[in-house]
Amino acid sequence: MIVLGLTGSIGMGKSTTAGFFAEEGVPVLDADAVIHRLYAGEAVSLIEAAFPGTTANGKVDRIKLGQRVIGKPEEMKRLEALVHPLYRAAEEKFLAGAEKDGAKVAVLDVPLLFETGGMDRVDAVVVTTAPEDVQHTRLMERAGMTREKLFALLAKQMPDAEKRARADFIVDTSQGFDSARTQVHAILAKAASLPKRRKG
């Protein structure tokens, strides 16, 4: 089984592209959804112990937790040390299940794939992209978005040009759904014959 890592900066159409892989019957793991599940389950007691007062009603309060860790590298590392092993276990379970079900290709949809060293866990990387003006327009349409928030979000992410330079495949999402779907088909046509390169 070939494992594709799907990533892309915010507003670049990554979730839509993940949907196109799923349409083709490819198992897709949404890393954000896994974290949401952990923040309402397994991770709650660990996070409360490490960051008292950041959970309520059996769930992590993401706003309170964010206030404790954002902009504080040491605190962020403490959080990642708690959450990453749980996420990795979920990822490994997903991949084992996909392989058992006979999938030829599986997709890990991970927003911070490059930033968290996830390239070692995939055989090839797919990066979604769009021109900067398209990205900004999409983001400004989101509820509560301001220009200040937009630039703060972008500042935290690896630049799009760098992601594209490190990609094995690029999906340009600016030409509409049909174009993106066609690009996904082309990737899947090549994927099965890719060499395995993941380290674990």
CSV table of C-alpha atoms in Angstrom, one decimal:
chain,number,residue,atom,x,y,z
A,1,MET,CA,0.0,0.0,0.0
A,2,ILE,CA,1.2,3.5,-0.9
A,3,VAL,CA,0.7,6.2,1.7
A,4,LEU,CA,0.2,9.8,0.4
A,5,GLY,CA,0.6,12.7,2.7
A,6,LEU,CA,-1.9,15.5,1.8
A,7,THR,CA,-1.1,19.0,3.0
A,8,GLY,CA,-1.4,22.6,2.0
A,9,SER,CA,-1.6,26.0,3.6
A,10,ILE,CA,-4.9,27.3,5.0
A,11,GLY,CA,-7.4,28.3,2.3
A,12,MET,CA,-5.6,26.2,-0.4
A,13,GLY,CA,-8.4,23.7,-0.9
A,14,LYS,CA,-6.9,20.8,1.1
A,15,SER,CA,-10.2,19.5,2.6
A,16,THR,CA,-11.9,19.7,-0.8
A,17,THR,CA,-9.1,17.7,-2.3
A,18,ALA,CA,-9.2,15.1,0.5
A,19,GLY,CA,-12.9,14.7,-0.4
A,20,PHE,CA,-12.0,13.9,-4.0
A,21,PHE,CA,-9.6,11.2,-2.9
A,22,ALA,CA,-12.4,9.8,-0.7
A,23,GLU,CA,-14.8,9.9,-3.7
A,24,GLU,CA,-12.5,7.5,-5.5
A,25,GLY,CA,-12.7,5.0,-2.6
A,26,VAL,CA,-9.4,6.0,-1.1
A,27,PRO,CA,-9.3,5.7,2.7
A,28,VAL,CA,-8.5,9.2,4.1
A,29,LEU,CA,-7.4,10.0,7.7
A,30,ASP,CA,-8.3,13.6,8.7
A,31,ALA,CA,-5.6,14.5,11.3
A,32,ASP,CA,-7.6,17.5,12.6
A,33,ALA,CA,-10.6,15.2,13.2
A,34,VAL,CA,-8.4,12.8,15.1
A,35,ILE,CA,-7.2,15.6,17.4
A,36,HIS,CA,-10.8,16.7,17.9
A,37,ARG,CA,-11.7,13.2,19.0
A,38,LEU,CA,-8.7,13.0,21.4
A,39,TYR,CA,-9.6,16.4,22.9
A,40,ALA,CA,-12.9,15.0,23.8
A,41,GLY,CA,-11.6,11.6,24.9
A,42,GLU,CA,-8.2,10.0,25.6
A,43,ALA,CA,-6.2,13.2,25.8
A,44,VAL,CA,-8.4,15.1,28.3
A,45,SER,CA,-7.1,13.8,31.6
A,46,LEU,CA,-3.5,14.1,30.4
A,47,ILE,CA,-3.9,17.7,29.2
A,48,GLU,CA,-5.8,18.6,32.4
A,49,ALA,CA,-2.9,17.2,34.5
A,50,ALA,CA,-0.3,19.1,32.5
A,51,PHE,CA,-2.3,22.3,32.0
A,52,PRO,CA,-4.8,22.6,34.9
A,53,GLY,CA,-8.0,24.5,34.1
A,54,THR,CA,-7.9,23.9,30.3
A,55,THR,CA,-10.7,21.3,30.3
A,56,ALA,CA,-14.4,21.5,31.0
A,57,ASN,CA,-17.3,19.0,30.8
A,58,GLY,CA,-15.0,16.2,29.9
A,59,LYS,CA,-13.5,18.1,26.9
A,60,VAL,CA,-10.4,20.2,26.2
A,61,ASP,CA,-11.3,23.9,26.0
A,62,ARG,CA,-9.2,24.7,22.9
A,63,ILE,CA,-9.4,28.5,23.5
A,64,LYS,CA,-8.0,28.2,27.1
A,65,LEU,CA,-5.4,25.6,26.0
A,66,GLY,CA,-4.4,27.9,23.1
A,67,GLN,CA,-3.9,30.8,25.6
A,68,ARG,CA,-1.5,28.6,27.6
A,69,VAL,CA,0.6,27.3,24.7
A,70,ILE,CA,0.5,29.6,21.6
A,71,GLY,CA,3.6,31.6,21.3
A,72,LYS,CA,5.3,29.5,24.1
A,73,PRO,CA,7.6,27.0,22.4
A,74,GLU,CA,8.3,25.0,25.6
A,75,GLU,CA,4.7,24.7,26.5
A,76,MET,CA,3.8,23.7,23.0
A,77,LYS,CA,6.5,21.0,23.1
A,78,ARG,CA,4.9,19.7,26.4
A,79,LEU,CA,1.5,19.5,24.7
A,80,GLU,CA,2.9,17.8,21.6
A,81,ALA,CA,4.7,15.2,23.8
A,82,LEU,CA,1.3,14.3,25.2
A,83,VAL,CA,-0.8,14.3,22.1
A,84,HIS,CA,1.6,13.1,19.4
A,85,PRO,CA,1.8,9.5,20.7
A,86,LEU,CA,-2.0,9.2,20.8
A,87,TYR,CA,-2.3,10.7,17.3
A,88,ARG,CA,0.4,8.3,16.0
A,89,ALA,CA,-1.4,5.3,17.5
A,90,ALA,CA,-4.6,6.4,15.7
A,91,GLU,CA,-2.7,6.9,12.5
A,92,GLU,CA,-1.1,3.4,12.7
A,93,LYS,CA,-4.4,1.8,13.4
A,94,PHE,CA,-6.0,3.6,10.4
A,95,LEU,CA,-3.1,2.4,8.1
A,96,ALA,CA,-3.3,-1.1,9.4
A,97,GLY,CA,-7.0,-1.2,8.8
A,98,ALA,CA,-6.7,0.2,5.3
A,99,GLU,CA,-4.0,-2.3,4.3
A,100,LYS,CA,-6.1,-5.2,5.8
A,101,ASP,CA,-9.1,-4.0,3.7
A,102,GLY,CA,-6.9,-4.2,0.6
A,103,ALA,CA,-6.4,-0.5,-0.2
A,104,LYS,CA,-3.8,0.2,-2.8
A,105,VAL,CA,-3.5,3.8,-1.6
A,106,ALA,CA,-4.3,5.6,1.6
A,107,VAL,CA,-4.1,9.3,2.3
A,108,LEU,CA,-3.1,11.1,5.5
A,109,ASP,CA,-4.6,14.6,5.5
A,110,VAL,CA,-2.2,16.5,7.8
A,111,PRO,CA,-2.2,20.3,7.7
A,112,LEU,CA,1.3,20.6,9.3
A,113,LEU,CA,2.9,17.6,7.6
A,114,PHE,CA,6.2,19.4,6.8
A,115,GLU,CA,6.3,21.4,10.1
A,116,THR,CA,5.9,18.2,12.2
A,117,GLY,CA,8.3,16.0,10.2
A,118,GLY,CA,5.5,13.8,8.8
A,119,MET,CA,7.3,13.3,5.4
A,120,ASP,CA,9.0,10.3,7.0
A,121,ARG,CA,5.7,8.5,7.5
A,122,VAL,CA,4.5,8.8,3.8
A,123,ASP,CA,5.7,7.6,0.4
A,124,ALA,CA,4.8,10.8,-1.4
A,125,VAL,CA,3.5,14.3,-0.6
A,126,VAL,CA,0.6,16.0,-2.3
A,127,VAL,CA,0.4,19.8,-1.8
A,128,THR,CA,-2.7,21.8,-2.6
A,129,THR,CA,-2.1,25.3,-3.8
A,130,ALA,CA,-3.8,28.4,-5.3
A,131,PRO,CA,-2.6,31.9,-6.2
A,132,GLU,CA,-2.2,34.1,-3.1
A,133,ASP,CA,-5.2,36.4,-4.1
A,134,VAL,CA,-7.5,33.3,-4.3
A,135,GLN,CA,-6.2,32.1,-0.9
A,136,HIS,CA,-6.8,35.5,0.7
A,137,THR,CA,-10.3,35.8,-0.8
A,138,ARG,CA,-11.3,32.3,0.4
A,139,LEU,CA,-10.0,33.1,3.9
A,140,MET,CA,-11.7,36.5,4.2
A,141,GLU,CA,-15.0,34.8,3.4
A,142,ARG,CA,-14.7,32.7,6.7
A,143,ALA,CA,-16.7,33.9,9.7
A,144,GLY,CA,-14.8,36.1,12.0
A,145,MET,CA,-11.8,36.5,9.8
A,146,THR,CA,-9.9,39.8,9.7
A,147,ARG,CA,-6.8,40.8,7.8
A,148,GLU,CA,-4.8,40.8,11.0
A,149,LYS,CA,-6.0,37.2,11.8
A,150,LEU,CA,-5.3,36.1,8.2
A,151,PHE,CA,-1.7,37.3,8.3
A,152,ALA,CA,-1.1,35.9,11.8
A,153,LEU,CA,-2.3,32.5,10.5
A,154,LEU,CA,-0.1,32.6,7.4
A,155,ALA,CA,2.9,33.7,9.5
A,156,LYS,CA,2.7,30.4,11.4
A,157,GLN,CA,2.8,28.2,8.3
A,158,MET,CA,5.6,27.2,6.0
A,159,PRO,CA,5.4,29.4,2.8
A,160,ASP,CA,3.4,27.9,-0.1
A,161,ALA,CA,6.4,28.2,-2.4
A,162,GLU,CA,8.5,26.0,-0.1
A,163,LYS,CA,5.7,23.4,0.3
A,164,ARG,CA,5.4,23.2,-3.5
A,165,ALA,CA,9.2,22.8,-3.9
A,166,ARG,CA,9.1,19.8,-1.5
A,167,ALA,CA,6.0,18.2,-3.1
A,168,ASP,CA,5.9,15.1,-5.2
A,169,PHE,CA,2.5,16.1,-6.6
A,170,ILE,CA,0.7,19.5,-6.7
A,171,VAL,CA,-3.0,20.1,-7.0
A,172,ASP,CA,-3.9,23.6,-8.1
A,173,THR,CA,-7.4,24.2,-6.7
A,174,SER,CA,-7.9,27.6,-8.3
A,175,GLN,CA,-9.4,26.2,-11.6
A,176,GLY,CA,-12.6,24.7,-10.0
A,177,PHE,CA,-13.7,21.4,-8.8
A,178,ASP,CA,-13.6,19.5,-12.1
A,179,SER,CA,-9.9,20.5,-12.6
A,180,ALA,CA,-8.9,19.5,-9.1
A,181,ARG,CA,-10.8,16.2,-9.5
A,182,THR,CA,-8.9,15.5,-12.7
A,183,GLN,CA,-5.6,16.2,-11.0
A,184,VAL,CA,-6.5,13.8,-8.2
A,185,HIS,CA,-7.3,11.1,-10.8
A,186,ALA,CA,-3.9,11.6,-12.4
A,187,ILE,CA,-2.1,11.3,-9.0
A,188,LEU,CA,-4.0,8.0,-8.3
A,189,ALA,CA,-3.0,6.6,-11.7
A,190,LYS,CA,0.6,7.1,-10.8
A,191,ALA,CA,0.4,6.3,-7.1
A,192,ALA,CA,0.2,2.5,-7.2
A,193,SER,CA,3.6,2.3,-9.0
A,194,LEU,CA,5.4,4.7,-6.7
A,195,PRO,CA,8.4,3.3,-4.7
A,196,LYS,CA,7.8,2.9,-1.0
A,197,ARG,CA,10.0,5.4,0.9
A,198,ARG,CA,8.3,5.9,4.3
A,199,LYS,CA,10.5,5.1,7.3
A,200,GLY,CA,7.8,4.0,9.7
